[in-house]
């Protein structure tokens, strides 16, 4: 298994966690904030999950351009998570431990995927 495939599995895990969490927020925490409803889920998340699925699929399919596209996607998602989601959306959701756990694990996994893909794009190995 090469670095791009490892990154695809890491992204799959990250976005599975994120999807489960966002479904939980829409179903159980409806009304806690304007971000917690089925309407907000559809409006703000479906495009992200579609982009993630396409990126993950391209990485698994081993398209030549996929590692670079995956790297750009992963860096963008990490930046949005750190610079927008955590300071703006998370506080509005009145976070509990599960919310902090999800955002830390999700962001860490996406950052890990970006690191793996950066190594792949640069032609580096994890062992050198």
XYZ file of N, CA and C in Angstrom, residues 45-55:
33
model
N -23.212 20.645 4.410
C -22.346 19.466 4.478
C -22.340 18.587 3.240
N -23.412 18.539 2.503
C -23.468 17.600 1.383
C -22.397 17.870 0.333
N -22.133 19.125 0.044
C -21.094 19.450 -0.927
C -19.722 19.002 -0.417
N -19.466 19.220 0.856
C -18.193 18.803 1.443
C -18.023 17.292 1.367
N -19.064 16.548 1.727
C -18.957 15.086 1.694
C -18.851 14.553 0.264
N -19.489 15.219 -0.675
C -19.345 14.818 -2.077
C -17.914 15.055 -2.551
N -17.346 16.195 -2.212
C -15.949 16.484 -2.581
C -15.003 15.490 -1.918
N -15.272 15.162 -0.667
C -14.436 14.181 0.039
C -14.536 12.815 -0.625
N -15.740 12.402 -0.988
C -15.926 11.103 -1.635
C -15.198 11.044 -2.971
N -15.273 12.111 -3.741
C -14.568 12.160 -5.031
C -13.054 12.105 -4.831
N -12.560 12.838 -3.843
C -11.124 12.838 -3.560
C -10.657 11.462 -3.111
